PDB file of C-alpha atoms and ligand atoms in Angstrom:
ATOM      1  CA  MET M  29      -0.150   0.467  -0.138  1.00 47.00           C
ATOM      2  CA  ASN M  30       2.408   2.516  -1.157  1.00 50.00           C
ATOM      3  CA  ILE M  31       0.927   5.681  -2.271  1.00 51.00           C
ATOM      4  CA  ASP M  32       1.923   8.748  -3.163  1.00 56.00           C
ATOM      5  CA  GLN M  33      -0.015  11.234  -0.731  1.00 56.00           C
ATOM      6  CA  THR M  34       0.303  14.515  -2.922  1.00 56.00           C
ATOM      7  CA  LYS M  35      -1.388  12.648  -5.778  1.00 69.00           C
ATOM      8  CA  ILE M  36      -4.523  12.741  -3.563  1.00 77.00           C
ATOM      9  CA  PRO M  37      -6.438  15.687  -4.548  1.00 83.00           C
ATOM     10  CA  GLN M  38      -7.418  18.029  -1.913  1.00 82.00           C
ATOM     11  CA  ALA M  39     -11.003  17.648  -1.726  1.00 86.00           C
ATOM     12  CA  THR M  40     -10.627  14.040  -1.063  1.00 86.00           C
ATOM     13  CA  ALA M  41      -7.936  14.838   1.703  1.00 82.00           C
ATOM     14  CA  LYS M  42     -10.888  16.889   3.074  1.00 83.00           C
ATOM     15  CA  ARG M  43     -13.147  14.122   3.446  1.00 88.00           C
ATOM     16  CA  LEU M  44     -11.071  11.405   4.957  1.00 85.00           C
ATOM     17  CA  PRO M  45     -11.331  12.162   8.612  1.00 84.00           C
ATOM     18  CA  LEU M  46     -15.145  11.648   7.947  1.00 87.00           C
ATOM     19  CA  TYR M  47     -14.699   8.230   6.984  1.00 89.00           C
ATOM     20  CA  TYR M  48     -12.090   7.170   9.118  1.00 87.00           C
ATOM     21  CA  ARG M  49     -14.611   8.187  12.231  1.00 87.00           C
ATOM     22  CA  PHE M  50     -17.382   5.953  10.429  1.00 90.00           C
ATOM     23  CA  LEU M  51     -15.132   2.781   9.352  1.00 90.00           C
ATOM     24  CA  GLU M  52     -13.260   3.000  13.214  1.00 88.00           C
ATOM     25  CA  ASN M  53     -17.287   2.631  14.347  1.00 89.00           C
ATOM     26  CA  LEU M  54     -17.482  -0.201  11.878  1.00 89.00           C
ATOM     27  CA  GLN M  55     -14.960  -1.790  13.096  1.00 89.00           C
ATOM     28  CA  ALA M  56     -15.560  -1.449  16.670  1.00 89.00           C
ATOM     29  CA  SER M  57     -18.963  -3.020  15.946  1.00 90.00           C
ATOM     30  CA  GLY M  58     -17.139  -5.998  14.475  1.00 90.00           C
ATOM     31  CA  LYS M  59     -18.238  -5.518  10.759  1.00 89.00           C
ATOM     32  CA  GLN M  60     -15.691  -6.407   8.618  1.00 89.00           C
ATOM     33  CA  ARG M  61     -16.777  -5.143   5.165  1.00 89.00           C
ATOM     34  CA  VAL M  62     -18.864  -1.850   3.806  1.00 89.00           C
ATOM     35  CA  SER M  63     -20.665  -0.922   0.515  1.00 87.00           C
ATOM     36  CA  SER M  64     -19.982   2.637  -0.766  1.00 83.00           C
ATOM     37  CA  SER M  65     -23.975   3.268  -0.667  1.00 86.00           C
ATOM     38  CA  GLU M  66     -23.886   2.334   3.049  1.00 88.00           C
ATOM     39  CA  LEU M  67     -20.691   4.435   3.300  1.00 87.00           C
ATOM     40  CA  SER M  68     -22.617   7.446   1.174  1.00 90.00           C
ATOM     41  CA  GLU M  69     -25.943   7.247   3.782  1.00 90.00           C
ATOM     42  CA  ALA M  70     -23.571   7.544   6.885  1.00 88.00           C
ATOM     43  CA  VAL M  71     -21.292  10.191   5.878  1.00 88.00           C
ATOM     44  CA  LYS M  72     -23.477  12.049   3.321  1.00 90.00           C
ATOM     45  CA  VAL M  73     -21.358  11.878   0.762  1.00 91.00           C
ATOM     46  CA  ASP M  74     -22.483  10.685  -2.713  1.00 91.00           C
ATOM     47  CA  SER M  75     -21.479   7.496  -3.805  1.00 87.00           C
ATOM     48  CA  ALA M  76     -19.439   8.053  -6.560  1.00 88.00           C
ATOM     49  CA  THR M  77     -17.512   9.527  -5.073  1.00 91.00           C
ATOM     50  CA  ILE M  78     -16.456   7.727  -2.606  1.00 88.00           C
ATOM     51  CA  ARG M  79     -15.870   5.299  -5.287  1.00 86.00           C
ATOM     52  CA  ARG M  80     -13.553   8.109  -6.623  1.00 87.00           C
ATOM     53  CA  ASP M  81     -12.022   8.976  -3.529  1.00 87.00           C
ATOM     54  CA  PHE M  82     -11.242   5.293  -2.440  1.00 83.00           C
ATOM     55  CA  SER M  83      -9.670   4.690  -5.971  1.00 83.00           C
ATOM     56  CA  TYR M  84      -7.211   6.898  -4.872  1.00 81.00           C
ATOM     57  CA  PHE M  85      -5.516   4.824  -2.550  1.00 73.00           C
ATOM     58  CA  GLY M  86      -6.197   1.959  -4.604  1.00 72.00           C
ATOM     59  CA  ALA M  87      -8.966   0.519  -2.448  1.00 63.00           C
ATOM     60  CA  LEU M  88     -11.480  -0.811  -5.601  1.00 63.00           C
ATOM     61  CA  GLY M  89     -14.504  -2.338  -3.445  1.00 64.00           C
ATOM     62  CA  LYS M  90     -15.387  -5.460  -5.207  1.00 69.00           C
ATOM     63  CA  LYS M  91     -18.837  -5.972  -6.776  1.00 69.00           C
ATOM     64  CA  GLY M  92     -21.482  -7.488  -4.302  1.00 69.00           C
ATOM     65  CA  TYR M  93     -18.481  -7.435  -1.276  1.00 76.00           C
ATOM     66  CA  GLY M  94     -17.798  -3.859  -1.325  1.00 83.00           C
ATOM     67  CA  TYR M  95     -14.657  -2.409   0.786  1.00 87.00           C
ATOM     68  CA  ASN M  96     -12.841  -4.265   3.419  1.00 88.00           C
ATOM     69  CA  VAL M  97     -13.118  -1.877   6.324  1.00 90.00           C
ATOM     70  CA  ASN M  98      -9.341  -3.410   7.683  1.00 88.00           C
ATOM     71  CA  TYR M  99      -7.876  -2.637   5.040  1.00 85.00           C
ATOM     72  CA  LEU M 100      -9.404   0.959   4.735  1.00 86.00           C
ATOM     73  CA  LEU M 101      -8.733   2.033   8.279  1.00 87.00           C
ATOM     74  CA  THR M 102      -5.197   0.583   7.812  1.00 85.00           C
ATOM     75  CA  PHE M 103      -4.481   2.714   5.181  1.00 81.00           C
ATOM     76  CA  PHE M 104      -6.489   5.569   7.094  1.00 81.00           C
ATOM     77  CA  ARG M 105      -4.147   5.143  10.043  1.00 80.00           C
ATOM     78  CA  LYS M 106      -1.066   5.734   8.088  1.00 78.00           C
ATOM     79  CA  THR M 107      -2.388   8.830   5.738  1.00 77.00           C
ATOM     80  CA  LEU M 108      -3.838  10.675   9.043  1.00 75.00           C
ATOM     81  CA  ASP M 109      -0.636   9.722  10.926  1.00 70.00           C
ATOM     82  CA  GLN M 110      -3.050   8.360  13.339  1.00 65.00           C
ATOM     83  CA  ASP M 111      -0.516   5.918  14.771  1.00 67.00           C
ATOM     84  CA  GLU M 112       1.511   9.125  15.707  1.00 74.00           C
ATOM     85  CA  VAL M 113      -0.023  11.552  19.009  1.00 80.00           C
ATOM     86  CA  THR M 114      -0.086  15.189  17.528  1.00 85.00           C
ATOM     87  CA  ASN M 115      -0.006  17.345  20.097  1.00 90.00           C
ATOM     88  CA  VAL M 116      -1.177  20.602  19.875  1.00 95.00           C
ATOM     89  CA  THR M 117      -1.545  24.042  21.725  1.00 97.00           C
ATOM     90  CA  LEU M 118      -4.270  26.247  22.205  1.00 98.00           C
ATOM     91  CA  ILE M 119      -4.009  29.726  22.187  1.00 98.00           C
ATOM     92  CA  GLY M 120      -6.999  32.220  24.391  1.00 98.00           C
ATOM     93  CA  VAL M 121      -8.903  30.239  27.261  1.00 98.00           C
ATOM     94  CA  GLY M 122     -12.176  31.982  27.250  1.00 98.00           C
ATOM     95  CA  ASN M 123     -15.711  30.220  26.864  1.00 97.00           C
ATOM     96  CA  LEU M 124     -14.669  28.138  23.749  1.00 97.00           C
ATOM     97  CA  GLY M 125     -10.968  27.348  24.505  1.00 98.00           C
ATOM     98  CA  THR M 126     -12.556  26.122  27.568  1.00 98.00           C
ATOM     99  CA  ALA M 127     -14.389  23.871  26.174  1.00 97.00           C
ATOM    100  CA  PHE M 128     -11.974  22.531  23.802  1.00 96.00           C
ATOM    101  CA  LEU M 129      -9.661  21.868  26.542  1.00 96.00           C
ATOM    102  CA  HIS M 130     -12.570  19.879  28.329  1.00 95.00           C
ATOM    103  CA  TYR M 131     -13.108  17.773  25.240  1.00 93.00           C
ATOM    104  CA  ASN M 132      -9.985  17.770  23.890  1.00 89.00           C
ATOM    105  CA  PHE M 133     -10.689  15.495  20.967  1.00 85.00           C
ATOM    106  CA  SER M 134     -10.837  12.021  23.492  1.00 75.00           C
ATOM    107  CA  LYS M 135     -12.301  10.176  20.967  1.00 66.00           C
ATOM    108  CA  ASN M 136      -9.714  10.823  18.322  1.00 67.00           C
ATOM    109  CA  ASN M 137      -6.847   9.151  20.450  1.00 68.00           C
ATOM    110  CA  SER M 138      -3.904  10.664  17.873  1.00 77.00           C
ATOM    111  CA  THR M 139      -4.894  14.820  18.680  1.00 86.00           C
ATOM    112  CA  LYS M 140      -4.166  16.013  22.012  1.00 91.00           C
ATOM    113  CA  ILE M 141      -4.055  19.406  23.283  1.00 95.00           C
ATOM    114  CA  ASP M 142      -1.022  19.184  25.503  1.00 93.00           C
ATOM    115  CA  MET M 143      -0.421  22.988  26.454  1.00 96.00           C
ATOM    116  CA  ALA M 144      -2.342  26.502  26.471  1.00 98.00           C
ATOM    117  CA  PHE M 145      -1.826  29.899  26.425  1.00 98.00           C
ATOM    118  CA  ASP M 146      -3.753  32.843  27.876  1.00 98.00           C
ATOM    119  CA  VAL M 147      -2.666  36.632  29.075  1.00 98.00           C
ATOM    120  CA  ASP M 148      -5.299  36.653  31.829  1.00 98.00           C
ATOM    121  CA  VAL M 149      -3.430  35.889  35.334  1.00 97.00           C
ATOM    122  CA  ASN M 150      -6.509  34.093  36.932  1.00 98.00           C
ATOM    123  CA  LYS M 151      -5.926  31.409  34.786  1.00 98.00           C
ATOM    124  CA  VAL M 152      -2.554  31.275  33.927  1.00 98.00           C
ATOM    125  CA  GLY M 153      -1.082  28.594  36.123  1.00 97.00           C
ATOM    126  CA  THR M 154      -4.261  26.614  36.674  1.00 98.00           C
ATOM    127  CA  GLU M 155      -5.147  23.352  34.566  1.00 97.00           C
ATOM    128  CA  ILE M 156      -8.603  22.604  33.128  1.00 97.00           C
ATOM    129  CA  GLY M 157      -8.963  18.777  31.614  1.00 94.00           C
ATOM    130  CA  ASN M 158      -5.122  18.278  32.857  1.00 93.00           C
ATOM    131  CA  VAL M 159      -3.575  20.852  30.518  1.00 96.00           C
ATOM    132  CA  PRO M 160      -1.214  23.435  31.927  1.00 97.00           C
ATOM    133  CA  ILE M 161      -1.951  26.971  31.122  1.00 98.00           C
ATOM    134  CA  TYR M 162       0.721  29.128  30.324  1.00 98.00           C
ATOM    135  CA  HIS M 163       0.850  32.972  29.923  1.00 98.00           C
ATOM    136  CA  LEU M 164       1.398  34.487  26.335  1.00 98.00           C
ATOM    137  CA  ASP M 165       4.353  36.181  27.740  1.00 98.00           C
ATOM    138  CA  ASP M 166       6.186  32.760  27.621  1.00 97.00           C
ATOM    139  CA  LEU M 167       5.064  31.436  24.756  1.00 97.00           C
ATOM    140  CA  GLU M 168       8.736  31.184  23.108  1.00 96.00           C
ATOM    141  CA  LYS M 169      10.071  29.884  26.001  1.00 96.00           C
ATOM    142  CA  ILE M 170       7.831  27.055  26.558  1.00 96.00           C
ATOM    143  CA  LEU M 171       6.277  25.874  23.354  1.00 95.00           C
ATOM    144  CA  ASP M 172       7.708  22.763  22.473  1.00 89.00           C
ATOM    145  CA  PRO M 173       9.653  22.738  18.915  1.00 87.00           C
ATOM    146  CA  ASN M 174       7.871  19.876  17.508  1.00 86.00           C
ATOM    147  CA  VAL M 175       4.340  21.018  18.182  1.00 93.00           C
ATOM    148  CA  SER M 176       3.132  22.406  14.731  1.00 94.00           C
ATOM    149  CA  VAL M 177      -0.569  22.514  15.156  1.00 97.00           C
ATOM    150  CA  ALA M 178      -2.441  25.873  17.168  1.00 98.00           C
ATOM    151  CA  ILE M 179      -6.005  26.755  17.651  1.00 98.00           C
ATOM    152  CA  LEU M 180      -6.724  29.922  17.983  1.00 98.00           C
ATOM    153  CA  THR M 181      -9.544  31.106  20.208  1.00 98.00           C
ATOM    154  CA  VAL M 182      -8.376  34.825  20.971  1.00 98.00           C
ATOM    155  CA  PRO M 183     -10.139  37.879  20.872  1.00 97.00           C
ATOM    156  CA  SER M 184     -10.141  38.612  16.554  1.00 96.00           C
ATOM    157  CA  SER M 185      -8.205  42.308  18.085  1.00 98.00           C
ATOM    158  CA  VAL M 186      -5.203  40.301  18.943  1.00 98.00           C
ATOM    159  CA  ALA M 187      -5.525  37.167  16.518  1.00 98.00           C
ATOM    160  CA  GLN M 188      -3.148  38.437  13.536  1.00 98.00           C
ATOM    161  CA  LYS M 189      -0.570  39.652  16.577  1.00 98.00           C
ATOM    162  CA  VAL M 190      -0.621  35.749  18.043  1.00 98.00           C
ATOM    163  CA  ALA M 191      -0.688  34.255  14.554  1.00 98.00           C
ATOM    164  CA  ASP M 192       2.524  36.135  13.615  1.00 98.00           C
ATOM    165  CA  ARG M 193       4.306  34.996  17.319  1.00 98.00           C
ATOM    166  CA  LEU M 194       2.998  31.577  16.477  1.00 98.00           C
ATOM    167  CA  VAL M 195       4.140  31.492  12.944  1.00 97.00           C
ATOM    168  CA  ALA M 196       7.831  32.639  14.379  1.00 96.00           C
ATOM    169  CA  CYS M 197       7.780  30.072  16.843  1.00 96.00           C
ATOM    170  CA  GLY M 198       7.175  27.474  13.991  1.00 95.00           C
ATOM    171  CA  ILE M 199       3.437  26.734  13.745  1.00 97.00           C
ATOM    172  CA  LYS M 200       2.910  25.084  10.310  1.00 96.00           C
ATOM    173  CA  GLY M 201      -1.026  25.050  10.734  1.00 97.00           C
ATOM    174  CA  ILE M 202      -3.634  27.017  12.403  1.00 98.00           C
ATOM    175  CA  LEU M 203      -6.952  26.216  13.393  1.00 97.00           C
ATOM    176  CA  ASN M 204      -8.644  29.737  13.382  1.00 98.00           C
ATOM    177  CA  PHE M 205     -11.798  30.217  15.441  1.00 97.00           C
ATOM    178  CA  THR M 206     -11.771  34.248  15.248  1.00 96.00           C
ATOM    179  CA  PRO M 207     -13.659  36.016  12.793  1.00 94.00           C
ATOM    180  CA  ALA M 208     -10.205  37.744  11.925  1.00 95.00           C
ATOM    181  CA  ARG M 209      -8.647  36.476   8.292  1.00 95.00           C
ATOM    182  CA  LEU M 210      -5.178  35.631   9.023  1.00 97.00           C
ATOM    183  CA  SER M 211      -2.351  37.326   6.712  1.00 97.00           C
ATOM    184  CA  VAL M 212       0.141  34.337   7.086  1.00 97.00           C
ATOM    185  CA  PRO M 213       3.677  33.084   5.189  1.00 97.00           C
ATOM    186  CA  LYS M 214       2.869  30.334   2.119  1.00 96.00           C
ATOM    187  CA  ASN M 215       4.122  27.565   4.015  1.00 96.00           C
ATOM    188  CA  VAL M 216       1.879  27.889   6.743  1.00 97.00           C
ATOM    189  CA  ARG M 217      -1.741  26.987   6.289  1.00 96.00           C
ATOM    190  CA  VAL M 218      -5.148  28.377   7.731  1.00 97.00           C
ATOM    191  CA  HIS M 219      -8.081  26.849   8.152  1.00 95.00           C
ATOM    192  CA  HIS M 220     -10.792  29.088   8.933  1.00 95.00           C
ATOM    193  CA  ILE M 221     -13.866  28.336  11.220  1.00 94.00           C
ATOM    194  CA  ASP M 222     -16.401  30.969  12.371  1.00 91.00           C
ATOM    195  CA  LEU M 223     -18.816  29.572  14.107  1.00 91.00           C
ATOM    196  CA  SER M 224     -21.675  32.501  13.765  1.00 90.00           C
ATOM    197  CA  VAL M 225     -20.813  32.709  10.057  1.00 90.00           C
ATOM    198  CA  GLU M 226     -21.580  28.530   9.427  1.00 89.00           C
ATOM    199  CA  LEU M 227     -24.768  29.239  11.759  1.00 91.00           C
ATOM    200  CA  GLN M 228     -26.223  32.040   9.915  1.00 91.00           C
ATOM    201  CA  SER M 229     -25.282  30.285   6.548  1.00 90.00           C
ATOM    202  CA  LEU M 230     -27.307  27.294   7.745  1.00 88.00           C
ATOM    203  CA  ILE M 231     -30.031  29.328   8.767  1.00 91.00           C
ATOM    204  CA  TYR M 232     -30.238  30.949   5.341  1.00 89.00           C
ATOM    205  CA  PHE M 233     -30.262  27.936   3.627  1.00 87.00           C
ATOM    206  CA  LEU M 234     -33.383  26.674   5.696  1.00 89.00           C
ATOM    207  CA  LYS M 235     -35.099  29.240   4.774  1.00 88.00           C
ATOM    208  CA  HIS M 236     -34.309  29.828   1.156  1.00 86.00           C
ATOM    209  CA  TYR M 237     -33.671  26.790  -0.074  1.00 85.00           C
ATOM    210  CA  PRO M 238     -35.924  24.256   1.611  1.00 79.00           C
ATOM    211  CA  ILE M 239     -34.879  20.470   1.490  1.00 75.00           C
TER     212      ILE M 239
HETATM  213  P1  ATP B  14     -14.263  35.062  29.072  1.00 84.12           P
HETATM  214  O1  ATP B  14     -15.618  34.767  29.131  1.00 84.12           O
HETATM  215  O2  ATP B  14     -13.536  34.027  29.204  1.00 84.12           O
HETATM  216  O3  ATP B  14     -13.654  36.446  28.178  1.00 84.12           O
HETATM  217  P2  ATP B  14     -14.818  34.776  25.846  1.00 84.12           P
HETATM  218  O4  ATP B  14     -14.489  33.619  24.859  1.00 84.12           O
HETATM  219  O5  ATP B  14     -16.160  35.481  25.830  1.00 84.12           O
HETATM  220  O6  ATP B  14     -13.987  34.308  27.101  1.00 84.12           O
HETATM  221  P3  ATP B  14     -12.617  36.766  24.784  1.00 84.12           P
HETATM  222  O7  ATP B  14     -12.574  37.938  24.744  1.00 84.12           O
HETATM  223  O8  ATP B  14     -12.854  36.029  23.391  1.00 84.12           O
HETATM  224  O9  ATP B  14     -13.613  35.800  26.026  1.00 84.12           O
HETATM  225  O10 ATP B  14     -10.723  36.261  24.920  1.00 84.12           O
HETATM  226  C1  ATP B  14     -10.585  34.483  25.159  1.00 84.12           C
HETATM  227  C2  ATP B  14      -9.668  34.588  25.926  1.00 84.12           C
HETATM  228  O11 ATP B  14      -8.820  35.195  25.227  1.00 84.12           O
HETATM  229  C3  ATP B  14     -10.027  34.817  27.026  1.00 84.12           C
HETATM  230  O12 ATP B  14      -9.403  33.941  28.144  1.00 84.12           O
HETATM  231  C4  ATP B  14      -8.795  36.216  27.271  1.00 84.12           C
HETATM  232  O13 ATP B  14      -8.330  35.893  28.658  1.00 84.12           O
HETATM  233  C5  ATP B  14      -7.802  35.433  26.181  1.00 84.12           C
HETATM  234  N1  ATP B  14      -6.749  36.564  25.633  1.00 84.12           N
HETATM  235  C6  ATP B  14      -7.105  37.845  25.606  1.00 84.12           C
HETATM  236  N2  ATP B  14      -6.054  38.476  24.921  1.00 84.12           N
HETATM  237  C7  ATP B  14      -5.013  37.573  24.717  1.00 84.12           C
HETATM  238  C8  ATP B  14      -3.797  37.119  24.228  1.00 84.12           C
HETATM  239  N3  ATP B  14      -3.258  38.349  23.258  1.00 84.12           N
HETATM  240  N4  ATP B  14      -3.107  36.243  24.282  1.00 84.12           N
HETATM  241  C9  ATP B  14      -3.832  35.360  24.449  1.00 84.12           C
HETATM  242  N5  ATP B  14      -5.295  35.102  24.996  1.00 84.12           N
HETATM  243  C10 ATP B  14      -5.662  36.361  25.302  1.00 84.12           C
END
């Protein structure tokens, strides 16, 4: 199973975690194979897209058999680095940041927030969900150089400044929950999740494009 990951289209790569989570549940329930229509129903991606996605990693479903769940999971684990733990840092322990520290991706044992930063002296020095909270002033001193992903849940007015410091520390990926649009060098990837925009957009679609 030697697949050149650079050949997997980005849209396909984005769906991998979705497939992965569903297949893990299937495996846990003892299922050994799955059809593209079953998968399609569960992850809400049409089955032609699933078949095309899976063909990129050499998983060719057999007619009347479907896909081998273990084969797919082995591939996904490798591709998504599920065998390695990726430590993530979180900046801004407000309402949203606190929720993330409690949640800490506990269903996904390969991703873990291992430290958090804030400027509020009442929060610095405490722990939430076993994650220690440090002062942002100490970011450069404390941040583990192996950590390359950060979650940003600070007020938007300081988001760019904090992002610049993260980039200078070697952070390569930022999950930005602030409404601010961040400017970062080309080798840094920002995924922007604005929860209020997502909610507004859902409400708009419900109103104007009823299913
Ligand atoms: P809270 O109820 O704790 O104020 P909130 O989510 O409504 O939460 P925000 O004003 O969005 O509050 O701030 C989020 C968190 O970011 C707060 O804990 C705040 O102390 C922290 N914060 C503010 N400025 C910075 C900064 N420059 N660097 C790191 N954290 C910061």
